[in-house]
Short mmCIF file of C-alpha atoms and ligand atoms in Angstrom, two decimals:
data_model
loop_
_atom_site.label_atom_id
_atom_site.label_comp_id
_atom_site.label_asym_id
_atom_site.label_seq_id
_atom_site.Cartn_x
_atom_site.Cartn_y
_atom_site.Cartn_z
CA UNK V 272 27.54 -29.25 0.39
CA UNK V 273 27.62 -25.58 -0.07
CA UNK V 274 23.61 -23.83 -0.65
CA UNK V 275 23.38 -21.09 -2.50
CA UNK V 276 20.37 -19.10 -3.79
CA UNK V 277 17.78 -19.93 -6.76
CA UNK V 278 18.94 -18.49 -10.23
CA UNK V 279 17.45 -14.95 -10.57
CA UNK V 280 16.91 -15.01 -6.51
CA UNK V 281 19.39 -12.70 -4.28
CA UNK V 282 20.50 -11.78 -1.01
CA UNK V 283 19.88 -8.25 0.34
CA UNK V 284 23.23 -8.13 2.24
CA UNK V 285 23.07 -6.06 5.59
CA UNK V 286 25.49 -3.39 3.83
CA UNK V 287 22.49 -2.74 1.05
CA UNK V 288 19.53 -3.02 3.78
CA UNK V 289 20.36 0.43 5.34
CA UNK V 290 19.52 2.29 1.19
CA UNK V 291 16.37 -0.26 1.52
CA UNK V 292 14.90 0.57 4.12
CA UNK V 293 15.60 4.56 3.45
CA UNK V 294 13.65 4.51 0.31
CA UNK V 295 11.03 1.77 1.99
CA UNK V 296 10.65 5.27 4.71
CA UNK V 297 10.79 8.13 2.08
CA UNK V 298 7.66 6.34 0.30
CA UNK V 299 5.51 5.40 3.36
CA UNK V 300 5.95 9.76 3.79
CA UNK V 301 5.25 10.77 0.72
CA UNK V 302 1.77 8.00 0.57
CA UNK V 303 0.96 9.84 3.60
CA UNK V 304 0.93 13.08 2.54
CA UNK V 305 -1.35 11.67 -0.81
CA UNK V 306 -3.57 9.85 1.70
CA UNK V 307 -2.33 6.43 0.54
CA UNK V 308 -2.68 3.80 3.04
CA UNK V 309 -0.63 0.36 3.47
CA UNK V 310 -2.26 -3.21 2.27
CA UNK V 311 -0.02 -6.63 2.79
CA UNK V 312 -1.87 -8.90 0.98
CA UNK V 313 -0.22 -12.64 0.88
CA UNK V 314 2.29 -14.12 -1.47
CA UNK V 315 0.61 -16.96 -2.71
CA UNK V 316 -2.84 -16.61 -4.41
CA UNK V 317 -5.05 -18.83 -6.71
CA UNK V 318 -3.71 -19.06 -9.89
CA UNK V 319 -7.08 -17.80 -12.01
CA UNK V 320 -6.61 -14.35 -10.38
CA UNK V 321 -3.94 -13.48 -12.38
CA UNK V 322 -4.69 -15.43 -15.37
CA UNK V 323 -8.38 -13.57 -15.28
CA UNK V 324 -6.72 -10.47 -14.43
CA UNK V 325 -3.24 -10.13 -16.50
CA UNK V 326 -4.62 -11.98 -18.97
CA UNK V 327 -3.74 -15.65 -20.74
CA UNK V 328 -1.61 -14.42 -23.73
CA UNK V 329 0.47 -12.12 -21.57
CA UNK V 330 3.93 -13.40 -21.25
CA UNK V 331 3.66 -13.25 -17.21
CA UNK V 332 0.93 -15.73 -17.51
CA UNK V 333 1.76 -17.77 -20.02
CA UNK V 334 5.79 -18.39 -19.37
CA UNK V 335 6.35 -16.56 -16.45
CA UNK V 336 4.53 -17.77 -13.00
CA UNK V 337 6.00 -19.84 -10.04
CA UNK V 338 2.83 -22.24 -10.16
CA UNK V 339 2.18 -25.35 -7.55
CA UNK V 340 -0.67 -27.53 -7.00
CA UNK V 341 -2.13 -27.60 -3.61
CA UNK V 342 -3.38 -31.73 -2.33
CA UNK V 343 -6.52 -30.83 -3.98
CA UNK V 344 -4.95 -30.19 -7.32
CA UNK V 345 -5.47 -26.32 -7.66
CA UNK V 346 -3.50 -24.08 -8.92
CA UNK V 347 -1.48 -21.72 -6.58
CA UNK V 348 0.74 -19.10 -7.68
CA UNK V 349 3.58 -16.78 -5.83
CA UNK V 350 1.96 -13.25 -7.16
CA UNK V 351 3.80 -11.61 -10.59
CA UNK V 352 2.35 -8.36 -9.40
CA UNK V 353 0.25 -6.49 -7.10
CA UNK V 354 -2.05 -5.18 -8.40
CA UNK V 355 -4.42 -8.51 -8.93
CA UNK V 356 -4.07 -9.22 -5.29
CA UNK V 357 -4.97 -5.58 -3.95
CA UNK V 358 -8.29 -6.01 -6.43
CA UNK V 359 -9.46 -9.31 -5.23
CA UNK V 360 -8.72 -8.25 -1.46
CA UNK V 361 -10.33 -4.64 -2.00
CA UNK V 362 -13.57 -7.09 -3.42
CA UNK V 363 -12.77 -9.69 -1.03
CA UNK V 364 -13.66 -7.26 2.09
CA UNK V 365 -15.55 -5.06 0.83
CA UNK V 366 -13.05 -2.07 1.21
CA UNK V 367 -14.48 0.40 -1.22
CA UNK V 368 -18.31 0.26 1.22
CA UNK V 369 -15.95 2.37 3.52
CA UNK V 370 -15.67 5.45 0.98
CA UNK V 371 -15.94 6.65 -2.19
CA UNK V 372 -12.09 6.63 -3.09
CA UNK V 373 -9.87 4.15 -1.72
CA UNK V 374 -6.11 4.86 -2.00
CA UNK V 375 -4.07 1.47 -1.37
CA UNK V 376 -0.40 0.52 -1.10
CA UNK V 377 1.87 -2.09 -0.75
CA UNK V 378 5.45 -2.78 -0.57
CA UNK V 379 7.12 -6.31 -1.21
CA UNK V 380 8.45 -9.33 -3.18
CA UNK V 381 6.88 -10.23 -6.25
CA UNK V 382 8.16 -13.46 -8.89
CA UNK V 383 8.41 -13.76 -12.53
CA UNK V 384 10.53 -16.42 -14.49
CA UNK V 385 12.03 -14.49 -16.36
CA UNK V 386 15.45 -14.82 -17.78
CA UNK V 387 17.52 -13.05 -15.77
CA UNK V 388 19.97 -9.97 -16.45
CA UNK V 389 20.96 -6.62 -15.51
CA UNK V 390 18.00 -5.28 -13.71
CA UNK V 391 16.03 -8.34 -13.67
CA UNK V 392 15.56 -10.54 -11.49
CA UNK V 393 13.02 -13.72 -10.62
CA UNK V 394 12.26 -12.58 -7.32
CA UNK V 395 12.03 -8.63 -7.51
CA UNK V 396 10.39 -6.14 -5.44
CA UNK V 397 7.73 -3.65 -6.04
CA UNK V 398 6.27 -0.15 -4.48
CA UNK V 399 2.73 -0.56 -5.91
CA UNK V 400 0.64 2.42 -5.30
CA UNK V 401 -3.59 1.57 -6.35
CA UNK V 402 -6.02 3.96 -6.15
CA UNK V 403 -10.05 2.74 -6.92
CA UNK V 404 -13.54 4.82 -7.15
CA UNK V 405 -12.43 7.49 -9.68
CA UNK V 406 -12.15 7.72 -13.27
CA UNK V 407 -9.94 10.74 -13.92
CA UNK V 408 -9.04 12.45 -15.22
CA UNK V 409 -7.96 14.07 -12.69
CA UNK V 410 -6.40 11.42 -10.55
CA UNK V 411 -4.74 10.03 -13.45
CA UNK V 412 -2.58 12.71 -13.42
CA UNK V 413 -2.38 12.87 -9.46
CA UNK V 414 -1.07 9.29 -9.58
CA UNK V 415 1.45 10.47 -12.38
CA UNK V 416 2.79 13.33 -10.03
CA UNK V 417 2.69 10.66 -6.87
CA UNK V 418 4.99 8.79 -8.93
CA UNK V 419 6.91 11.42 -10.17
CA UNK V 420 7.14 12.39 -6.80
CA UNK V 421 8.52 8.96 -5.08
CA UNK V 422 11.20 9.12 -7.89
CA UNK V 423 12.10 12.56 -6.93
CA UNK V 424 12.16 12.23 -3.27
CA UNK V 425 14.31 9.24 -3.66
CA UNK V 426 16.46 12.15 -5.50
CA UNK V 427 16.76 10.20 -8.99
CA UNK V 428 17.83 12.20 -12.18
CA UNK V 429 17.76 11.76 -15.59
CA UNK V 430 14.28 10.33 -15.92
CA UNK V 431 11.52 10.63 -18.41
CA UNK V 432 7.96 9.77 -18.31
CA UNK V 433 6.26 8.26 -21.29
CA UNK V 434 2.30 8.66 -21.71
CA UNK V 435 0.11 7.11 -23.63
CA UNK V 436 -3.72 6.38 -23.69
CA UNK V 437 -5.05 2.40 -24.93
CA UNK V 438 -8.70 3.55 -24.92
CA UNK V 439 -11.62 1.18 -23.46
CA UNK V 440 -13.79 -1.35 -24.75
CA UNK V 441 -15.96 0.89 -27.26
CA UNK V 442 -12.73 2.08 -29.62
CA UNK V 443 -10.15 -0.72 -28.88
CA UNK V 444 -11.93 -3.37 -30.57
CA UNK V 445 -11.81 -1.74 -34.44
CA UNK V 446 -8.10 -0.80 -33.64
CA UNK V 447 -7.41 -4.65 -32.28
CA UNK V 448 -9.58 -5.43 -35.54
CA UNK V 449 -7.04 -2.94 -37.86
CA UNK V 450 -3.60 -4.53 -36.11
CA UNK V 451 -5.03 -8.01 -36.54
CA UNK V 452 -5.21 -7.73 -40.28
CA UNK V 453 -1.62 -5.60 -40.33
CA UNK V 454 0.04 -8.38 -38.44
CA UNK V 455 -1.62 -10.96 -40.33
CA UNK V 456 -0.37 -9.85 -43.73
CA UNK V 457 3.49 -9.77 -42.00
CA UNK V 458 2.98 -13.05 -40.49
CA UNK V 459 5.42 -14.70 -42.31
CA UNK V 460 7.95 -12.05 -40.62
CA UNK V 461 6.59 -12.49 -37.22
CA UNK V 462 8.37 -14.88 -34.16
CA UNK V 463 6.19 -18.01 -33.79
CA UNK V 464 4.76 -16.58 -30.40
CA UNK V 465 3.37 -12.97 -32.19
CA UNK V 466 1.86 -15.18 -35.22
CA UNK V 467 -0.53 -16.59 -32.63
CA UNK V 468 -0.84 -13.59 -30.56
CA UNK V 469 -2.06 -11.65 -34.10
CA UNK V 470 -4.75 -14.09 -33.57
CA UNK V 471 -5.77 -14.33 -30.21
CA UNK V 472 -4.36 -11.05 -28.89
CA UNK V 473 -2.86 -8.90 -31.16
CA UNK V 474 -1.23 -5.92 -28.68
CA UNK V 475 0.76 -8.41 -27.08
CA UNK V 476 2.73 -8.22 -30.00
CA UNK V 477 3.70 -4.83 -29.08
CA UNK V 478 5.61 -6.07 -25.66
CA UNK V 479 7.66 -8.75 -28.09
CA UNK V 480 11.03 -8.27 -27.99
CA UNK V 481 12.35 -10.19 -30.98
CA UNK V 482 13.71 -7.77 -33.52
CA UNK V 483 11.91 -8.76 -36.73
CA UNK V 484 8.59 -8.49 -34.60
CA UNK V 485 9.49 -4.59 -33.20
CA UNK V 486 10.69 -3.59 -36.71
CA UNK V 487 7.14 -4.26 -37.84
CA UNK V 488 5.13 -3.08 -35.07
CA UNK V 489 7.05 0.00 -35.93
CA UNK V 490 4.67 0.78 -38.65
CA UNK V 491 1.74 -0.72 -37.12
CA UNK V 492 -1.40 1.04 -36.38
CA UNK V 493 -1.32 3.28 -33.27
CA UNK V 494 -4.25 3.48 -30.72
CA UNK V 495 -4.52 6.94 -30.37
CA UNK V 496 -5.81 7.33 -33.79
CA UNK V 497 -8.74 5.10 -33.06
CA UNK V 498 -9.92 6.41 -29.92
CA UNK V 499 -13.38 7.30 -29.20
CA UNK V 500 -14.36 10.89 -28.45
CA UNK V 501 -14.90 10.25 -24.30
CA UNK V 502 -11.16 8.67 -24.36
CA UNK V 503 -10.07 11.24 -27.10
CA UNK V 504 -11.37 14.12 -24.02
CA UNK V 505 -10.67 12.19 -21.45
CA UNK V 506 -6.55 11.55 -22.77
CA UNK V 507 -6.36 15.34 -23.35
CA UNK V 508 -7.69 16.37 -20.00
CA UNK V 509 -5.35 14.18 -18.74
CA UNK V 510 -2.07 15.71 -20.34
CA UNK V 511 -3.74 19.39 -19.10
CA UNK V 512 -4.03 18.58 -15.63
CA UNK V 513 0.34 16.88 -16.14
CA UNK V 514 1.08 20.27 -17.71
CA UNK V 515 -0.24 22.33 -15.08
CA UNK V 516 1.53 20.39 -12.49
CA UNK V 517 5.30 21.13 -15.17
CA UNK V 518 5.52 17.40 -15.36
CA UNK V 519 7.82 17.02 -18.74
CA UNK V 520 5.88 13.80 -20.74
CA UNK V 521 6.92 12.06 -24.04
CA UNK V 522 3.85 10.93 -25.87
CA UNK V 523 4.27 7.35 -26.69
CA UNK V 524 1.72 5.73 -28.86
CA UNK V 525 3.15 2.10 -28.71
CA UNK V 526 3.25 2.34 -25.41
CA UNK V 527 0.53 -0.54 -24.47
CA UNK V 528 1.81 -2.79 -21.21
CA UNK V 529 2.64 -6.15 -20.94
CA UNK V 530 -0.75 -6.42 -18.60
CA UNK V 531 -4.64 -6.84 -19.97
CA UNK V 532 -6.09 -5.24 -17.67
CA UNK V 533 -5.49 -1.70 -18.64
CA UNK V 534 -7.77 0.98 -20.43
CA UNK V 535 -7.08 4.55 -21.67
CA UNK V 536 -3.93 6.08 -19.18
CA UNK V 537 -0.71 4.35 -19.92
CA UNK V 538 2.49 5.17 -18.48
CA UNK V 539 6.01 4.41 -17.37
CA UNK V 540 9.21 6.03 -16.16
CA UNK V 541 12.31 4.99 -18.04
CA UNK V 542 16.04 5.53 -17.59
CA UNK V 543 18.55 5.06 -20.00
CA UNK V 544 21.29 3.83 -17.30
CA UNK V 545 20.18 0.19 -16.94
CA UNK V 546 20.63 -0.68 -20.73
CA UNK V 547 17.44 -3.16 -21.52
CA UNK V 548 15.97 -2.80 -18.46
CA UNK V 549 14.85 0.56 -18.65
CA UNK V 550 11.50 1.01 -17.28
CA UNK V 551 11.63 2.14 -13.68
CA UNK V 552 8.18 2.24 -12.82
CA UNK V 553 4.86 0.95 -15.17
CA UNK V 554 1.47 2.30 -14.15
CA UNK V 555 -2.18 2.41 -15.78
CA UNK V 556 -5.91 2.97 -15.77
CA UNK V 557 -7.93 -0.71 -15.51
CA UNK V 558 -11.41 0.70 -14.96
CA UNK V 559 -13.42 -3.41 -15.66
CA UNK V 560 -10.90 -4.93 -13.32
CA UNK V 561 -12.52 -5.29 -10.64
CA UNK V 562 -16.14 -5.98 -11.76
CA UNK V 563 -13.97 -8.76 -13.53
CA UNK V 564 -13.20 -10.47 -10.26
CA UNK V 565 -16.30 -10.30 -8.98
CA UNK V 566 -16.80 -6.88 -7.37
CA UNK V 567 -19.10 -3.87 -8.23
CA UNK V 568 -17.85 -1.63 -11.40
CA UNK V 569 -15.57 0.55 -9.67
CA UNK V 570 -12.83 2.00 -11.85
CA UNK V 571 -9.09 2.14 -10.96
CA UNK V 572 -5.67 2.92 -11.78
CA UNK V 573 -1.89 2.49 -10.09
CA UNK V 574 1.67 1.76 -10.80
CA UNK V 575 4.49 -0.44 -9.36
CA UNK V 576 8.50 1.04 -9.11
CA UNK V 577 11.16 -1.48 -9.51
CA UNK V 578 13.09 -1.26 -6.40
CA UNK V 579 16.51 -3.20 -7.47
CA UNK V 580 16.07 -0.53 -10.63
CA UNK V 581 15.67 2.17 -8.09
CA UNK V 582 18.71 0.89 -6.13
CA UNK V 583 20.98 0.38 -9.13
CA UNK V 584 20.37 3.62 -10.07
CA UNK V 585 20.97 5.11 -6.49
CA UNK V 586 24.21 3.15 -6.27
CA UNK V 587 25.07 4.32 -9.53
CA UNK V 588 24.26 8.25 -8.85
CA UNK V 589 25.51 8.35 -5.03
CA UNK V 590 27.89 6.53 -3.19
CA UNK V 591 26.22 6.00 -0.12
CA UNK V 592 27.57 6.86 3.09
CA UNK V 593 27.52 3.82 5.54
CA UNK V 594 25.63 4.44 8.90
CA UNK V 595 28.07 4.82 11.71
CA UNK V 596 27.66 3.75 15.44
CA UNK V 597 27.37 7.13 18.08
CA UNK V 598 29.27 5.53 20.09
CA UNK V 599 32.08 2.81 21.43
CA UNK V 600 32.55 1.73 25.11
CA UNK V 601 36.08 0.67 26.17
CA UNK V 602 36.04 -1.04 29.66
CA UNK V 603 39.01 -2.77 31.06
CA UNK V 604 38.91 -4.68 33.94
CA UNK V 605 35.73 -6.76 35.44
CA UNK V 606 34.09 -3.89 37.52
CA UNK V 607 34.26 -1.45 34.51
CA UNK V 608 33.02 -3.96 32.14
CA UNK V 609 29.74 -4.48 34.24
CA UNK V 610 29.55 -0.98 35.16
CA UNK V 611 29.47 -0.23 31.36
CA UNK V 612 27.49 -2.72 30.44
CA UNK V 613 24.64 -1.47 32.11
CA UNK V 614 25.37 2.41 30.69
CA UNK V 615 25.21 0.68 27.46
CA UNK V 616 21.78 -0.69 27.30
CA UNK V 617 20.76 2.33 29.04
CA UNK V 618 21.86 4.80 26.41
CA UNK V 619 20.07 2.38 23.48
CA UNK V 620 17.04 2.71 25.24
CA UNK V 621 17.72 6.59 24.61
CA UNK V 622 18.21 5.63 20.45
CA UNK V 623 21.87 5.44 20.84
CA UNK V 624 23.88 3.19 18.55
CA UNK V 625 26.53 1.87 20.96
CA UNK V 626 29.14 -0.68 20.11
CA UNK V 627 31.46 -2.88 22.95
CA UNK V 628 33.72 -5.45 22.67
CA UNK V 629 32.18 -8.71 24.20
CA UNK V 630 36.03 -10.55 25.51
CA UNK V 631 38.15 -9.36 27.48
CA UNK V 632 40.89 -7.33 25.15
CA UNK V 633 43.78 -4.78 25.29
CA UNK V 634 42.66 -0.62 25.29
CA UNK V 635 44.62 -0.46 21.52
CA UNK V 636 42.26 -3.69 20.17
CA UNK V 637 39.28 -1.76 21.70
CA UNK V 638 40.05 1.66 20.29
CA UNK V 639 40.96 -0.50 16.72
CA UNK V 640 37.47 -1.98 16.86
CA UNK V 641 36.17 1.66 17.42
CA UNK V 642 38.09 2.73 14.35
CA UNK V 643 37.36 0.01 12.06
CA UNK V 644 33.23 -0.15 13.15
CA UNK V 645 33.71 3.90 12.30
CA UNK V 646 32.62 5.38 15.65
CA UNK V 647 32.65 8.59 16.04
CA UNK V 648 33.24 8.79 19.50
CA UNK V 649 34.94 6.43 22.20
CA UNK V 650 33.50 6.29 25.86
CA UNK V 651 36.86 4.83 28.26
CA UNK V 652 36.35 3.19 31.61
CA UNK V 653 38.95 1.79 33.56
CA UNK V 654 39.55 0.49 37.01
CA UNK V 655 41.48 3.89 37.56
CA UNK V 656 38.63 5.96 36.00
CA UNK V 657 36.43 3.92 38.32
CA UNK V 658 38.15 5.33 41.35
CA UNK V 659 38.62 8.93 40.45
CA UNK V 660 35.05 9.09 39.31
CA UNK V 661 35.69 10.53 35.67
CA UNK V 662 35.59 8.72 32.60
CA UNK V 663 37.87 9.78 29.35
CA UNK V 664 35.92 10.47 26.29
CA UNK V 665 37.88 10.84 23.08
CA UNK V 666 36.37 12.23 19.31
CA UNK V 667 37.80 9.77 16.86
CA UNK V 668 37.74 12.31 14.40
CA UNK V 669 39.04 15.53 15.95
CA UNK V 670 41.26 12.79 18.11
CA UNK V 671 40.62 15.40 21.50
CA UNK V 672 39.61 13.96 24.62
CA UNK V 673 38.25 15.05 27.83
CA UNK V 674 37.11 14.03 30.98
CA UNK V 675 33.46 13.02 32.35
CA UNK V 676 32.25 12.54 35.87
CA UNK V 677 30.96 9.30 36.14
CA UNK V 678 27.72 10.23 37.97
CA UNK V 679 25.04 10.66 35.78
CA UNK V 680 27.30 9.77 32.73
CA UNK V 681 24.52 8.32 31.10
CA UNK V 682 22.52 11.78 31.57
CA UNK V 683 25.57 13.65 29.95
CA UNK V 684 26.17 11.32 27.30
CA UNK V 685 22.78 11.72 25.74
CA UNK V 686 22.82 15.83 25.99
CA UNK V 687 26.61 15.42 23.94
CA UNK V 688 25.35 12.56 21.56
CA UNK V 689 21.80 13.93 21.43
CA UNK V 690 23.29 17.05 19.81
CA UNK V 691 23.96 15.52 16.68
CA UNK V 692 22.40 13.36 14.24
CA UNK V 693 22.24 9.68 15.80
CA UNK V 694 22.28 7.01 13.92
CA UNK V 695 19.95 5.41 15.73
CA UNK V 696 17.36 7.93 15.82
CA UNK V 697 17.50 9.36 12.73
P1 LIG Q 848 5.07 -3.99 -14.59
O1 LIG Q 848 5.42 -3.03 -15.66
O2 LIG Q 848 4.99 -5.42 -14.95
O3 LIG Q 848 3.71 -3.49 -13.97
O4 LIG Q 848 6.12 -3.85 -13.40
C1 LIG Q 848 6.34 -2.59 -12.79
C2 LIG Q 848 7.83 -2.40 -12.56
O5 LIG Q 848 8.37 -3.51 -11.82
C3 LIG Q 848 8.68 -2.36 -13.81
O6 LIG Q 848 8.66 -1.07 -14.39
C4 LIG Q 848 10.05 -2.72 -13.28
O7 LIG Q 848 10.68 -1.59 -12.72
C5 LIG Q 848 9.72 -3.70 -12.18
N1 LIG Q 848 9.93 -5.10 -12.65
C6 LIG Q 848 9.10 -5.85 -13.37
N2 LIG Q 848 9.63 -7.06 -13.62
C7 LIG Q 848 10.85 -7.09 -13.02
C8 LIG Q 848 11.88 -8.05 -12.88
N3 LIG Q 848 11.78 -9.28 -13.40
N4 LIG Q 848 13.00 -7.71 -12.19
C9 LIG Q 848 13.11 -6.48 -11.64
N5 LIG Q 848 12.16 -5.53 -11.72
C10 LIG Q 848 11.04 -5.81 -12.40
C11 LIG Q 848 3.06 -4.11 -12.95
O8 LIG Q 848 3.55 -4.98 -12.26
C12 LIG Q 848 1.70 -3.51 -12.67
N6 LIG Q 848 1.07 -4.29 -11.61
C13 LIG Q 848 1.84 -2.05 -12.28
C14 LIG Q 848 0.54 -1.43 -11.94
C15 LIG Q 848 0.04 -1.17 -10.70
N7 LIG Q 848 -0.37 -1.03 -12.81
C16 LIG Q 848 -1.42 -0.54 -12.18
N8 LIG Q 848 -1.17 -0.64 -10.87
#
């Protein structure tokens, strides 16, 4: 019998890891330079942090989570998102006693049931980037330009960035109030899911995706009209401090999240290359999350990339170059082969990417293993090399070779390979 992977679960195949780990790099820089620092936080969690924190009528909660019972009968759940976990473990120990601002973030799987499609998967991964003790406006916009930033530096194009403010708990409630009574009088039009969530939670019904329901939240009510005069000032501070910083913004009102936890700053990166899936990165304000698991009232805000997005698009935009080894050894004969073998380790230690051939074959199925591994160069030691002293070295591209005394090859070797880009190193 033949295994293959869950539905909506993949491989990362060792030709894709290489683009990985590259963007995986580029972000740990640019966190650096913004002063973020790196949080693993485990997989599984208990199940009421992320219904407390995303919220019950959220789809993630209520259809989406990989839940299991433990032998005591509680609920555990692989994490839908970061951000819940990077709360409860700032609370947990007591991170934010260590400074005013702390600036968290975390790179790995997440898991949603979703149904799955272009750009969407079951297991996906995330770039989350949190940042807790301040409540803007000016590092809204700082986290706006770090992820504008992370996009750029993984040289995507095309992009826009969609901002939007969903107030806080003093001007939501007459606006949840206004929708409720909107949806209520379409009800008859609505999906059986949004008739229940005009009830119990009426802006979910802006993250529905059945047709009849986004034709009507088209003329629905729109937050910014209702918001208070703190969010009003903070919203437009906001949007002064992105325009000073020439960060191009559409102004999306309906823009509300699929997540509760969110107040005023709203905001995602979309594409239009990945058809449905179009939202690169999501990202928000959720200043009462954390006094909602327990911990002091300190406010926050963050985002989370997409990474298969991110590498769709990249794949799409570039064809990527495959790494290349620096270098092949040829030996023929037994004392070449150990002679080599000991050059080869040698020059690894030095960040070399070397390549052999572990049986014994002919020179032409060496130098064809060179070729097809792409290698730019081709080290070749013989018995006869052994006894003159000088190895061959040939450029696979150029095709010229020359000779190279066999003392201190090693030495020499690293000053010619060192002079380039290595593979290894690099
Ligand atoms: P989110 O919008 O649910 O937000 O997810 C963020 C990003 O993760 C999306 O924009 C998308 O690129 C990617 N994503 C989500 N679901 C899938 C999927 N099934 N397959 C592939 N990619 C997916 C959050 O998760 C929030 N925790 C973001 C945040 C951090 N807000 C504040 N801090």
């Amino acid at each position: 019998m033949e295994f293959t992977t869950i539905r909506g679960f993949r491989d990362i195949l060792p030709e894709e890891t290489p683009l990985w780990q590259k963007v995986e790099q580029k972000a740990k820089d640019v966190f650096r330079t913004f002063g973020f620092k790196e949080i693993r936080t485990p997989i599984l969690e208990y199940t009421e942090l992320f219904a407390r924190s995303i919220g019950t009528d959220t789809d993630i909660v209520s259809k989406e989570m990989y839940t299991l019972f433990d032998s005591k009968g509680r609920g555990l759940t692989l994490r839908p998102e970061a951000t819940a976990s990077v709360a409860r473990a700032l609370v947990q120990n007591r991170l934010y006693q260590q400074g005013a601002v702390q600036k968290l973030f975390c790179i790995g799987p997440m898991f949603r049931h979703e149904r799955p499609q272009k750009g969407r998967f079951r297991q996906f991964h995330q770039i989350n980037a949190e940042l807790f003790g301040d409540e803007g406006p000016k590092s809204d916009a700082e986290i706006i330009y770090l992820a504008v930033s992370l996009l750029e530096t993984f040289e995507l194009n095309n992009l826009t960035l969609h901002l939007n403010s969903i107030g806080c708990a003093t001007c939501r409630p007459k606006f949840r109030e206004d929708l409720k009574s909107y949806l209520l009088d379409k009800s008859q039009h609505l999906c059986p899911d949004c008739r229940r969530r005009s009830e119990t939670n009426p802006l979910r019904v802006f993250d529905c995706k059945v047709e009849a329901c986004r034709t009507i939240v088209r003329e629905a009510p729109v937050i910014t009209e209702y918001l208070c005069e703190d969010c009003r000032d903070h919203f437009f501070r906001v949007q002064e401090y992105v325009q000073e910083l020439s960060m191009e913004t559409t102004l999306d009102p309906r823009l509300v999240r699929g997540l509760d936890y969110y107040t005023r700053t709203t905001f995602e990166i979309q594409t239009q290359q990945l058809g449905a899936q179009n939202a690169v990165l999501g990202g928000g304000r959720y200043d009462g999350l954390v006094e909602q698991l327990g911990g002091p009232n300190i406010p926050g805000i963050g985002f989370a990339i997409g990474m298969e997005r991110v590498m769709a698009l990249l794949m799409e935009e570039q064809k990527q170059q495959p790494a290349r080894p620096d270098l092949f050894v040829a030996a023929l004969g037994k004392q070449a082969e150990m002679t080599s073998f000991r050059w080869i380790q040698d020059l690894r230690k030095r960040g070399f990417w070397v390549e052999q051939e572990y049986g014994a074959k002919s020179l032409k199925a060496q130098m064809k293993k060179a070729d097809r591994l792409g290698c730019k160069r081709v080290l070749i030691l013989g018995e006869r090399e052994l006894e003159t002293g000088k190895t061959i070295i040939r450029d696979m591209e150029t095709k010229e070779q020359s000779e190279l005394a066999v003392d201190n090859v090693v030495e020499t070797l690293t000053s010619i390979l060192g002079g380039e880009n290595t593979a290894h190193g690099k």
